[in-house]
Amino acid sequence: MTGNPKAPRSPGTQRDHRFRDGGDPLGFPLIPLTLRKSRRIVTARKADNSIREKRAGTSRLALICAARPDVSPARGGNSMSCDHGAFVRSRAGRLRRAIQATSGFPATSRFLALALATAVWLGGAAQAQETQIIYPGSMAVTGFSGTVIPNFEEGSNFEAGLPPGVDPVDETFIDTTRATLRVFDVSRLGGPASGQLVFTPPPFEVTAEQIGQVFGITYDDGVRDGVPSGIPNLYAGATSLHGIRIVTSDEDADGRPERQRRGAAGAIFMDGQLGTENGGGPGTIWKIDGITGAVSKFADIDTNSGPGVGDISFDNIHRQLFASDLDTGLIHRIDASGTPVDTFDHGIAGRPAHRLAPLADDGSAMDIEDAAFDSEDPDSWGYTQDERRVWSVAYHGGRLYYSVGKKAEIWSVGIARDGSFAGDPRWELTVKADRDHAVTDIAFDIGGFMYLAQRGPIENRYDYSQFADSGKGEVIRYWRDNPDDPATESIWVEMPQEYAVGFPEDNRQSAGGLDLQYGYDSDGNLDTSVCTDTLVKTGDKLRDNPALAEQLAGGGPLAMHGVQITPTALVKPANVPPFGSWFVDFDGYFEDPEVEGHVGDVEVWHPCEGRAGYYEQIPGGGYLPPFYPPDFPPPGGVPPCLDVEDVRYFCTPSGLEAELYLHDHAGFGGDSIKALSRTPGIGVTSPLSHAPGAPYTIGITGHYPGDTVDVGLCFYRQSDRDKGGYFPCCKMTVPLRTPAISCER
């Protein structure tokens, strides 16, 4: 694999290696990390300039060291200070009193050393800008935005500014000024993969104040006013997977509302939960402009009472979005303007297709004013029944694939030529994994592999420490049987391949997000000429393994939660432990090794151009990328990238014509075919056609009625061909049995 020196890059990607070989004034080594931005410790709230804020922790849990800007945050440059102590957690998982003076505790000295060694700077969220924020290879990641204690006065110990006897956790709130979505430039990873944490330029950020907490994300196709721009927009759906927080009005006049564990009269969602400051709600889907970064409300699922949106997916053929509703179990179809069009009810319309009884939504809803609501008990949050609960959605090859329930099943339903649900639901498989965990993300590569990411059960701790039961979620992939095994019910292979996620024992740290990325060369540079050769997946505690601490130390901090980047060919037992991967931290803080579920989904903008035919044989044997493991392909060949669903024949004055109804199995998105005969003496022609979803017509001459004619097809995008040179083409040979009746008169 070779590099692509002309690959597009986002601005400012020149790395700063000032700290590579250096040390700080106290002699601690300085390690280049993921994010380096200034961080404000005392700011003014938008609603009340008199309220001073102290960060109640890192973006995930707790403050170990405060970084005080000594220059403008916009320009960077901070000094590190630890004079306020640190949060520690009790056995019960609660945040308790911190160390009051750093000089008296050896542990605090260790925290100081860690903070100085990591040398991380963070700052305010990026605002709308004039240059584009999304480039080929851009990686968007969602996660919890962090916490803050408003009106927390600076003093000599941790509890300064809090009334005596007040538990700091009761005064800790979502930090609305911090990011819940970041877009990373991962075009240059700095060298070969060795299990290291990589340095990236500061990401573009969208804050909790703008969009609240979000999980599922997707890109559109970049078409603006009917013209392809090459710069997509990004969409994000409101979520409950990062917890539900509620408050009532300020009763003690301390400038802070009152946190509530259980439902109470007058309760509202905490600021930063749903982006209510920007008009958001539990069913909101947000749009982030890929050029300016401007945030707007794209759509609302009005019937969602609080569980939120499970996942979203863009259909580039019909230019529409699909969104799963965790409240009702419905899949919503939303047009390009943000208007909900119709729905698909898996419980009613899907289950009977697999001999399961239909199951309607039980009508439960989240009521945060009802005492039955418990913020630490997801069963009180109004989710629809597990058997009809749709988590992930992914449009691929003319069908919408979706996952159902915690004992995950994968289903699909066709999308008709007008973009509507075709009414042909199909059970695909029941996931084979060690644990029955929900599949919260689905992705397909250009070879037809289906990738699935599990996320552990929801665990919403009052102290913000845990949102999911991590450490057991798998990332796996399936492919179709070829030929199909009649002894198995599914058309997919019975047992999937698994990826090593993270360094902890069993390597199953999945946080529930995944996507495909371009390839990387041997130096860690993005190669946009190679499509879907890399898998990115979110996870917790990805570099935390005491047994490997010495080997991992040179690659950065161990306590990191974010994204693992791995070549798709490295399925288990390869890459165990995953020293063949790179790692990117979500927020650049590393003092919270015990938190779980604070990272969400990941999505990559990877339009595939310049790609050779999927399975075209090359001189000397073998096939062009993607490369497969030693035991693949199975007997019978590789999975087809194109299926012929139906053929209809017509007699015309020029002879026999066949209309081919193609199923874009690999999600290639072609709009044209070129056909030629593979049978000697038979002629095949293919008039130009560029109407996606319509049948493709070919002419057949010189045959005898009833003959089987082998027709070679090249399925491609006309826009790719117009660029000249070698263009992407899905190639296959189709045996067509002609009618026994002659067209001649």
XYZ file of C-alpha atoms in Angstrom:
745
model
C 0.000 0.000 0.000
C 1.452 3.375 -0.930
C 0.835 6.798 0.424
C -1.269 9.430 -1.222
C 0.644 12.696 -0.842
C -2.118 14.634 -2.556
C -4.882 13.457 -0.234
C -6.988 16.400 1.010
C -6.193 17.616 4.478
C -7.893 19.905 6.873
C -6.204 23.222 7.686
C -3.521 23.324 10.303
C -2.497 19.703 10.230
C 1.216 20.415 10.558
C 2.237 18.680 13.760
C 4.122 20.383 16.529
C 6.926 18.151 17.791
C 8.229 20.550 20.407
C 7.698 18.013 23.169
C 8.776 14.825 21.440
C 12.198 14.625 23.061
C 11.855 17.291 25.685
C 10.983 17.549 29.331
C 9.238 20.054 31.529
C 11.093 22.348 33.974
C 10.733 19.750 36.735
C 12.238 16.985 34.660
C 9.070 15.049 33.788
C 8.992 13.813 30.198
C 6.482 15.566 27.951
C 4.403 13.173 25.844
C 2.550 14.499 22.771
C -1.105 13.522 23.162
C -4.331 13.722 21.284
C -5.624 17.200 22.072
C -3.713 20.281 23.001
C -5.972 23.237 23.584
C -6.278 25.831 26.285
C -8.737 25.198 29.076
C -10.630 27.805 31.064
C -11.186 27.057 34.700
C -13.193 30.119 35.705
C -15.711 31.375 33.196
C -18.979 33.267 33.158
C -22.244 31.481 32.490
C -24.276 32.767 29.595
C -27.341 33.144 31.781
C -25.651 34.885 34.679
C -22.325 36.660 34.410
C -22.062 36.780 38.186
C -21.798 32.995 38.499
C -18.274 31.707 38.593
C -17.639 28.108 37.642
C -15.047 25.577 38.630
C -14.636 22.463 36.514
C -15.861 19.642 38.664
C -13.735 17.191 36.834
C -12.277 16.108 33.601
C -14.707 15.835 30.777
C -15.665 12.401 32.051
C -15.466 12.468 35.817
C -13.301 14.592 38.037
C -10.690 17.313 38.145
C -7.221 16.198 39.091
C -5.240 19.261 38.057
C -6.583 22.605 36.948
C -5.017 24.281 33.939
C -5.058 28.060 34.302
C -4.614 29.971 31.075
C -1.801 32.463 31.226
C -2.666 33.754 27.777
C -5.865 34.018 25.818
C -7.469 30.540 25.490
C -7.903 31.094 21.792
C -4.126 31.274 21.409
C -3.250 28.405 23.732
C -0.554 28.261 26.351
C -1.362 27.147 29.895
C 0.377 26.520 33.151
C -0.675 23.562 35.260
C -1.866 24.023 38.823
C -3.022 21.460 41.367
C -3.584 23.652 44.391
C -7.231 22.641 44.772
C -6.753 18.916 45.157
C -8.460 16.086 43.391
C -11.641 14.081 43.439
C -11.421 10.494 44.551
C -14.141 7.866 44.458
C -15.392 5.900 47.418
C -16.125 2.164 47.323
C -19.746 3.002 46.574
C -18.742 4.914 43.450
C -19.587 8.356 44.905
C -17.407 11.385 44.540
C -16.078 12.352 47.951
C -13.950 14.922 49.625
C -10.731 15.601 47.808
C -7.257 15.965 49.120
C -7.109 19.354 50.768
C -3.457 20.167 50.340
C -1.286 18.727 47.612
C 1.916 18.873 49.597
C 0.748 16.407 52.244
C -0.213 13.448 50.123
C 2.083 11.234 48.047
C -0.835 10.287 45.788
C -1.317 13.932 44.911
C 2.309 14.183 43.961
C 1.755 11.289 41.616
C -1.264 13.050 40.127
C 0.869 16.165 39.641
C 3.526 14.125 37.895
C 0.894 12.566 35.653
C -0.576 15.942 34.782
C 2.826 17.403 34.005
C 3.813 14.367 31.980
C 0.715 14.398 29.837
C 0.817 18.175 29.276
C -2.704 18.507 27.907
C -4.461 21.725 27.095
C -8.149 22.038 26.272
C -10.247 25.055 25.423
C -13.662 26.327 24.496
C -15.633 24.745 21.707
C -14.993 25.800 18.145
C -17.541 28.129 16.658
C -18.875 28.299 13.116
C -16.047 29.049 10.717
C -15.582 30.083 7.113
C -13.532 27.108 5.934
C -14.793 23.557 5.699
C -14.597 21.288 8.738
C -15.051 17.923 6.988
C -12.583 16.336 4.579
C -12.242 12.802 3.189
C -11.171 10.707 6.165
C -12.575 13.092 8.801
C -13.607 11.102 11.880
C -16.542 12.342 13.993
C -16.874 10.958 17.530
C -19.559 11.490 20.172
C -19.197 11.284 23.931
C -20.214 12.717 27.276
C -19.328 16.396 27.608
C -18.218 16.394 31.247
C -19.263 18.056 34.506
C -19.016 21.378 36.337
C -19.891 22.827 39.766
C -21.320 26.305 39.124
C -20.779 29.033 41.724
C -17.838 27.149 43.164
C -15.551 29.783 44.706
C -11.830 29.277 44.664
C -10.269 28.651 48.062
C -7.685 26.705 49.976
C -9.537 23.402 49.892
C -11.951 21.508 47.694
C -15.175 22.400 49.490
C -14.629 26.153 49.523
C -17.840 27.775 48.358
C -20.067 24.817 49.313
C -22.210 24.821 52.464
C -21.030 22.506 55.274
C -22.160 18.916 54.850
C -23.118 19.276 51.187
C -22.022 16.386 49.008
C -20.209 17.852 45.970
C -21.922 15.310 43.729
C -25.296 16.916 44.499
C -23.911 20.199 43.143
C -22.278 18.716 40.034
C -23.946 19.392 36.669
C -23.405 18.723 32.978
C -20.786 21.093 31.596
C -22.622 22.748 28.730
C -19.518 24.526 27.468
C -17.653 21.331 26.661
C -17.943 19.238 23.519
C -20.234 16.278 23.039
C -19.170 15.841 19.407
C -15.684 16.210 17.948
C -14.461 15.939 14.344
C -10.864 14.703 14.165
C -8.299 14.974 11.399
C -6.690 11.522 11.386
C -4.948 11.872 8.032
C -1.466 11.554 9.573
C -0.957 9.215 12.500
C 2.754 9.844 12.904
C 4.185 6.421 12.147
C 3.469 2.704 11.982
C 0.876 1.285 14.362
C 2.372 0.080 17.643
C -0.538 0.412 20.060
C 0.284 4.063 20.669
C -1.874 7.075 21.399
C -1.600 9.369 18.382
C -1.361 13.116 18.231
C -4.009 14.859 16.125
C -4.597 18.531 15.397
C -7.231 20.161 17.640
C -10.627 18.859 16.498
C -13.685 20.835 15.546
C -16.124 20.727 18.469
C -19.863 21.050 19.059
C -20.884 21.688 22.664
C -23.574 20.296 24.931
C -25.113 23.737 25.079
C -25.662 23.551 21.323
C -26.911 19.976 20.911
C -27.025 18.295 24.323
C -25.801 14.707 24.665
C -25.799 12.758 21.390
C -24.861 9.250 20.261
C -25.718 8.194 16.696
C -24.179 10.211 13.852
C -24.113 10.087 10.046
C -22.989 12.144 7.054
C -25.043 13.048 3.999
C -23.695 13.036 0.426
C -22.597 16.667 0.208
C -25.194 17.652 -2.397
C -26.041 21.338 -1.912
C -28.819 22.990 -3.921
C -28.777 19.990 -6.220
C -25.050 20.235 -6.925
C -22.438 17.849 -5.474
C -20.016 19.843 -3.325
C -17.789 17.093 -1.963
C -18.372 18.460 1.542
C -21.102 16.639 3.497
C -23.132 17.761 6.455
C -23.034 15.825 9.714
C -26.112 14.744 11.683
C -26.389 13.713 15.348
C -29.309 12.275 17.332
C -30.277 13.043 20.946
C -29.548 10.179 23.325
C -30.189 8.731 26.777
C -27.129 6.449 26.475
C -25.055 9.035 28.333
C -27.521 9.145 31.185
C -30.651 11.096 32.082
C -30.255 14.052 34.477
C -33.133 16.056 35.930
C -33.374 19.097 38.194
C -35.916 21.237 39.980
C -35.765 24.960 40.682
C -33.147 26.501 42.980
C -34.487 26.214 46.540
C -31.441 27.239 48.550
C -30.589 30.378 46.559
C -27.058 29.171 45.756
C -27.408 29.914 42.055
C -27.772 26.241 41.172
C -30.915 24.182 40.516
C -31.520 21.134 42.712
C -30.478 17.760 41.327
C -33.042 14.974 41.623
C -32.497 11.236 41.525
C -36.199 10.457 41.184
C -39.069 12.139 39.429
C -40.475 15.193 41.168
C -43.113 17.829 40.517
C -41.699 20.602 38.376
C -38.707 18.554 37.256
C -37.037 19.434 33.958
C -34.109 17.999 32.041
C -30.765 19.379 33.160
C -29.139 21.966 30.911
C -26.853 20.176 28.458
C -28.968 17.008 28.423
C -30.981 17.696 25.277
C -29.820 21.012 23.859
C -33.027 22.648 25.081
C -31.180 25.979 25.073
C -31.136 25.614 21.267
C -34.690 24.286 20.927
C -33.834 20.599 21.198
C -35.761 17.723 22.734
C -35.528 13.941 23.257
C -36.248 13.190 19.586
C -34.129 15.903 17.985
C -31.731 15.257 15.126
C -29.144 18.002 14.738
C -27.396 19.153 11.562
C -23.818 20.446 11.543
C -22.904 22.221 8.311
C -19.765 20.644 6.859
C -18.503 23.951 5.487
C -19.263 26.484 8.212
C -19.768 24.274 11.264
C -23.090 26.019 11.923
C -25.500 23.982 14.071
C -29.226 23.799 13.407
C -32.150 21.575 14.315
C -32.782 19.263 11.379
C -35.752 17.187 12.541
C -37.820 16.265 15.593
C -39.432 12.954 16.476
C -42.223 14.505 18.498
C -43.459 11.248 20.020
C -40.171 10.594 21.829
C -40.618 11.272 25.552
C -36.993 10.890 26.640
C -35.286 7.630 25.548
C -33.950 9.413 22.482
C -32.738 8.366 19.048
C -30.941 5.034 18.768
C -29.112 5.619 15.486
C -29.393 7.459 12.181
C -28.371 6.533 8.628
C -28.347 8.407 5.320
C -29.714 6.912 2.104
C -27.654 8.519 -0.663
C -29.812 7.087 -3.459
C -33.076 8.680 -2.339
C -31.466 11.460 -0.260
C -33.260 10.712 2.986
C -32.438 9.754 6.569
C -33.612 6.881 8.724
C -33.754 7.178 12.511
C -34.600 4.569 15.141
C -36.845 5.673 18.011
C -36.041 4.001 21.334
C -39.344 5.177 22.803
C -41.731 3.545 20.306
C -39.492 1.123 18.412
C -40.405 2.771 15.110
C -37.954 3.526 12.320
C -38.654 7.002 10.958
C -38.044 7.991 7.349
C -37.118 11.661 7.065
C -36.694 13.572 3.800
C -33.759 15.825 2.941
C -35.550 18.885 4.312
C -35.992 17.314 7.755
C -39.659 16.432 7.386
C -40.737 13.017 8.762
C -42.404 11.117 5.914
C -43.477 7.742 7.288
C -42.450 4.939 9.656
C -41.723 1.241 9.752
C -42.893 -0.753 12.782
C -40.698 -3.796 13.257
C -42.833 -5.109 16.111
C -45.922 -5.276 13.914
C -44.628 -5.602 10.359
C -41.239 -7.236 10.893
C -41.577 -9.995 13.489
C -44.209 -12.079 11.621
C -41.744 -12.488 8.731
C -39.703 -14.756 11.025
C -42.651 -16.619 12.534
C -42.762 -14.346 15.579
C -45.977 -12.949 17.022
C -46.569 -9.268 16.306
C -45.867 -7.029 19.290
C -47.238 -3.497 19.599
C -45.592 -0.768 21.647
C -46.806 -0.880 25.241
C -47.211 2.896 25.351
C -44.770 3.440 28.207
C -43.198 6.887 28.308
C -40.641 8.789 30.333
C -42.294 11.054 32.926
C -39.667 12.907 34.942
C -42.340 14.406 37.208
C -43.574 10.973 38.272
C -41.973 9.486 41.392
C -41.698 6.171 39.511
C -38.966 7.698 37.365
C -35.546 6.738 38.709
C -32.498 8.280 37.026
C -30.451 5.200 37.952
C -33.003 2.668 36.664
C -33.321 2.604 32.833
C -36.405 0.397 33.148
C -38.270 3.510 34.301
C -37.233 5.584 31.293
C -40.005 4.600 28.882
C -38.096 2.425 26.424
C -40.263 0.252 24.213
C -40.139 -3.499 24.869
C -36.799 -5.146 24.172
C -38.272 -7.491 21.538
C -39.224 -4.532 19.327
C -36.507 -2.070 20.331
C -34.555 -1.051 17.237
C -31.049 0.200 18.025
C -28.859 0.650 14.955
C -29.863 1.394 11.363
C -27.670 1.253 8.245
C -28.742 1.764 4.630
C -26.886 -0.579 2.306
C -27.476 -1.993 -1.140
C -31.118 -1.001 -1.453
C -32.093 -2.265 1.982
C -32.179 -0.796 5.457
C -30.428 -3.083 7.950
C -31.292 -2.731 11.621
C -30.588 -4.413 14.957
C -33.219 -5.430 17.505
C -33.006 -6.175 21.221
C -30.226 -7.002 23.644
C -30.034 -10.578 22.324
C -29.276 -8.868 19.104
C -30.958 -9.864 15.887
C -30.097 -8.249 12.565
C -32.976 -7.593 10.192
C -33.439 -5.717 6.935
C -36.264 -4.181 4.959
C -36.170 -3.147 1.312
C -36.337 0.468 0.214
C -38.582 0.849 -2.840
C -37.702 2.865 -5.919
C -39.659 5.835 -4.581
C -37.733 5.684 -1.289
C -40.545 4.185 0.783
C -40.351 1.022 2.880
C -40.887 -1.924 0.532
C -42.760 -4.069 3.061
C -40.445 -7.066 2.703
C -38.785 -7.395 6.144
C -36.225 -10.158 6.414
C -34.503 -11.728 9.392
C -30.791 -11.844 8.599
C -29.166 -13.460 11.626
C -29.017 -13.682 15.398
C -25.674 -12.388 16.634
C -23.268 -15.019 17.953
C -21.367 -13.415 20.838
C -20.448 -14.355 24.383
C -22.824 -11.773 25.878
C -26.318 -10.723 24.884
C -25.606 -7.037 24.353
C -27.355 -4.624 22.020
C -25.738 -3.942 18.660
C -25.646 -0.156 18.490
C -23.801 0.271 15.188
C -23.711 -1.486 11.803
C -21.397 -0.790 8.870
C -20.621 -2.423 5.518
C -17.439 -2.358 3.490
C -17.227 -2.469 -0.285
C -16.648 -6.223 -0.217
C -19.968 -6.990 1.470
C -18.640 -7.651 4.981
C -21.100 -6.544 7.677
C -19.494 -5.107 10.827
C -21.334 -4.966 14.172
C -20.468 -3.214 17.447
C -21.972 -4.152 20.800
C -22.496 -1.781 23.729
C -22.927 -2.976 27.303
C -26.207 -2.532 29.217
C -27.124 0.988 30.327
C -25.812 1.897 33.783
C -26.518 5.485 34.793
C -24.646 6.315 37.996
C -25.693 9.441 39.857
C -22.037 10.465 40.139
C -21.563 10.436 36.322
C -18.963 7.683 36.560
C -20.701 4.989 34.507
C -23.161 5.016 31.620
C -22.677 1.445 30.377
C -21.400 -1.870 31.672
C -18.153 -1.934 29.730
C -15.508 -4.576 29.193
C -17.671 -7.228 27.536
C -18.765 -5.654 24.237
C -17.509 -7.246 21.016
C -16.808 -5.937 17.524
C -17.423 -8.644 14.915
C -18.024 -9.085 11.196
C -20.102 -11.437 9.070
C -20.138 -12.261 5.365
C -22.589 -14.140 3.209
C -22.380 -17.875 2.690
C -21.169 -18.522 -0.854
C -22.675 -20.828 -1.814
C -25.403 -20.626 0.782
C -25.365 -23.484 3.251
C -28.861 -25.060 3.083
C -28.373 -26.499 6.578
C -28.377 -23.029 8.137
C -31.356 -20.698 8.269
C -29.376 -17.524 7.695
C -27.814 -16.497 4.395
C -24.813 -15.292 6.416
C -21.987 -17.426 7.770
C -22.838 -19.000 11.086
C -19.853 -17.742 13.112
C -18.441 -14.235 12.742
C -14.863 -13.058 12.992
C -13.962 -10.893 15.998
C -11.623 -7.932 16.480
C -9.460 -7.229 19.506
C -10.768 -4.005 21.051
C -8.450 -2.525 23.655
C -5.626 -4.013 25.719
C -7.545 -5.210 28.821
C -8.039 -8.949 29.194
C -10.337 -10.507 26.550
C -9.949 -7.350 24.385
C -13.673 -6.563 24.438
C -13.856 -2.887 25.328
C -16.362 -1.838 22.660
C -18.396 1.281 23.454
C -20.810 0.606 20.597
C -19.579 2.685 17.662
C -17.750 1.697 14.470
C -17.196 2.685 10.858
C -14.911 2.012 7.901
C -12.011 4.268 6.948
C -9.628 4.498 4.003
C -6.342 2.628 4.159
C -3.115 3.868 5.745
C 0.405 3.470 4.409
C 3.314 2.107 6.413
C 3.997 5.562 7.879
C 0.457 6.051 9.141
C -0.600 8.433 6.359
C -4.132 8.232 4.987
C -4.355 6.664 1.531
C -7.642 7.761 -0.030
C -7.034 5.599 -3.092
C -7.892 2.534 -0.993
C -11.459 2.285 0.325
C -12.691 0.727 3.566
C -9.419 -0.984 4.472
C -9.444 0.276 8.051
C -11.926 -0.197 10.898
C -12.452 2.503 13.525
C -14.275 1.579 16.720
C -15.025 3.306 20.012
C -14.088 1.848 23.374
C -13.368 2.411 27.069
C -10.060 1.923 28.899
C -8.442 1.037 25.621
C -4.820 1.098 26.815
C -5.369 0.007 30.421
C -3.637 -3.299 31.149
C -1.262 -3.424 34.160
C 0.400 -6.562 32.815
C 1.450 -4.646 29.700
C 2.073 -1.305 31.395
C 5.806 -1.295 30.684
C 5.291 -2.008 26.982
C 2.491 0.539 26.693
C 4.147 3.359 28.652
C 6.119 4.664 25.694
C 2.915 5.109 23.695
C 1.210 7.542 26.071
C -1.156 7.386 29.064
C -2.954 4.145 29.829
C -6.262 5.671 30.951
C -7.754 6.662 27.633
C -11.246 6.352 26.221
C -11.857 6.977 22.554
C -11.240 5.289 19.197
C -9.105 2.366 18.070
C -7.951 2.374 14.432
C -7.178 -1.086 13.000
C -6.638 -2.562 9.513
C -9.725 -4.617 8.652
C -7.625 -7.705 7.894
C -6.472 -7.995 11.524
C -9.196 -10.221 12.958
C -8.516 -12.422 15.974
C -6.217 -14.156 16.716
C -4.215 -11.513 14.844
C -3.606 -8.259 16.723
C -4.011 -9.781 20.196
C -3.010 -7.699 22.087
C -3.714 -4.868 19.616
C -0.246 -3.465 19.060
C -1.167 -3.311 15.371
C -3.594 -0.438 16.066
C -3.494 3.304 16.672
C -5.554 5.020 19.390
C -7.192 8.451 19.596
C -8.549 9.809 22.893
C -11.955 11.488 22.792
C -11.206 14.517 24.955
C -7.531 14.490 25.903
C -7.913 13.838 29.637
C -6.316 10.801 31.188
C -7.035 10.978 34.912
C -10.222 8.895 34.895
C -9.312 5.234 34.433
C -12.475 3.858 36.043
C -15.222 5.604 34.069
C -17.300 3.552 31.628
C -19.548 4.311 28.688
C -18.465 7.936 28.239
C -17.632 7.487 24.533
C -20.334 6.948 21.923
C -20.460 6.571 18.159
C -17.867 7.179 15.433
C -18.441 7.998 11.777
C -15.949 8.613 8.966
C -16.473 10.605 5.781
C -14.971 8.230 3.211
C -16.306 8.752 -0.316
C -14.681 6.024 -2.376
C -13.024 7.289 -5.554
C -10.207 5.896 -7.617
C -11.049 2.365 -6.460
C -10.423 -0.566 -8.762
C -13.079 -3.190 -9.456
C -13.906 -5.078 -6.297
C -12.857 -8.530 -7.395
C -11.019 -7.907 -10.628
C -8.189 -10.379 -10.973
C -4.780 -8.811 -11.438
C -1.783 -10.148 -13.404
C 0.119 -12.769 -11.460
C -2.935 -13.992 -9.596
C -4.749 -12.683 -6.571
C -7.204 -9.850 -6.223
C -6.970 -6.155 -5.609
C -7.754 -4.911 -2.056
C -9.541 -5.557 0.217
C -7.214 -8.306 1.401
C -8.793 -11.253 3.185
C -7.621 -13.560 5.986
C -5.994 -16.877 4.995
C -9.235 -18.869 5.260
C -11.149 -16.430 3.050
C -12.688 -16.515 0.489
C -14.598 -19.705 1.233
C -15.051 -22.447 -1.375
C -17.095 -21.137 -4.266
C -15.490 -17.737 -4.513
C -15.944 -14.293 -2.999
C -19.284 -12.741 -2.085
C -20.884 -10.964 -5.045
C -20.829 -7.191 -5.000
C -24.013 -7.157 -7.091
C -27.114 -9.349 -7.205
C -29.664 -9.682 -10.004
C -33.041 -9.774 -8.288
C -35.195 -10.149 -11.404
C -34.941 -10.362 -15.198
C -37.757 -9.524 -17.591
C -37.548 -10.202 -21.331
C -39.155 -8.304 -24.226
C -39.160 -8.741 -27.975
C -38.257 -5.605 -29.944
C -37.683 -4.901 -33.656
C -33.948 -5.227 -33.025
C -34.240 -8.535 -31.149
C -34.412 -9.724 -27.534
C -34.058 -7.224 -24.696
C -33.649 -8.030 -21.038
C -34.429 -5.676 -18.180
C -32.157 -6.372 -15.221
C -33.292 -5.422 -11.721
C -30.059 -5.154 -9.771
C -29.530 -5.291 -6.020
C -26.544 -3.185 -4.995
C -25.466 -5.705 -2.354
C -22.163 -4.011 -1.539
C -23.602 -0.503 -1.318
C -21.538 0.688 -4.268
C -24.043 3.319 -5.357
C -23.582 2.839 -9.102
C -25.918 4.326 -11.694
C -24.729 2.761 -14.968
C -23.798 -0.614 -16.453
C -21.601 -1.788 -19.282
C -22.441 -5.281 -20.567
C -20.602 -7.649 -22.884
C -21.050 -11.276 -23.866
C -18.910 -13.993 -22.296
C -20.489 -16.607 -24.617
C -18.812 -16.952 -28.026
C -21.030 -16.083 -30.978
C -23.583 -14.144 -28.865
C -23.820 -10.374 -28.999
C -24.752 -8.204 -26.009
C -25.265 -4.445 -26.008
C -26.053 -2.018 -23.187
C -27.573 1.404 -23.959
C -26.441 4.110 -21.557
C -28.656 4.498 -18.505
C -28.070 6.689 -15.439
C -31.245 6.293 -13.412
C -30.511 4.718 -10.003
C -33.203 2.283 -8.957
C -34.563 1.775 -12.492
C -34.054 -1.463 -14.435
C -31.034 -1.657 -16.737
C -31.717 -2.771 -20.308
C -29.412 -4.942 -22.410
C -29.867 -6.332 -25.918
C -29.087 -9.968 -26.820
C -28.557 -11.163 -30.398
C -27.246 -14.295 -32.137
C -28.573 -16.789 -29.626
C -30.972 -19.699 -29.938
C -34.174 -19.493 -27.852
C -33.640 -21.096 -24.476
C -29.848 -20.699 -24.537
C -28.042 -19.605 -21.387
C -25.892 -16.580 -22.159
C -23.087 -15.502 -19.845
C -23.231 -11.713 -19.580
C -20.363 -9.774 -18.051
C -21.482 -6.651 -16.193
C -19.511 -3.623 -15.063
C -21.578 -1.597 -12.583
C -20.213 1.926 -12.114
C -20.927 5.574 -11.411
C -21.005 7.781 -14.515
C -19.450 10.643 -12.553
C -16.406 8.441 -11.857
C -16.090 7.462 -15.509
C -16.298 11.117 -16.574
C -13.129 11.853 -14.616
C -11.175 9.667 -17.008
C -8.647 6.980 -16.309
C -9.263 3.848 -14.275
C -12.590 4.197 -12.500
C -14.378 2.113 -9.822
C -16.361 -0.753 -11.263
C -18.199 -3.669 -9.660
C -17.702 -6.602 -12.029
C -19.490 -9.916 -12.221
C -20.724 -12.490 -14.741
C -24.437 -13.313 -14.841
C -25.806 -16.446 -16.556
C -29.070 -15.458 -18.266
C -31.401 -18.179 -19.547
C -33.220 -16.717 -22.515
C -36.904 -17.429 -23.263
C -37.704 -20.533 -25.268
C -39.800 -18.469 -27.683
C -38.090 -16.740 -30.606
C -38.598 -13.014 -31.195
C -38.322 -13.508 -34.963
C -41.510 -13.424 -36.991
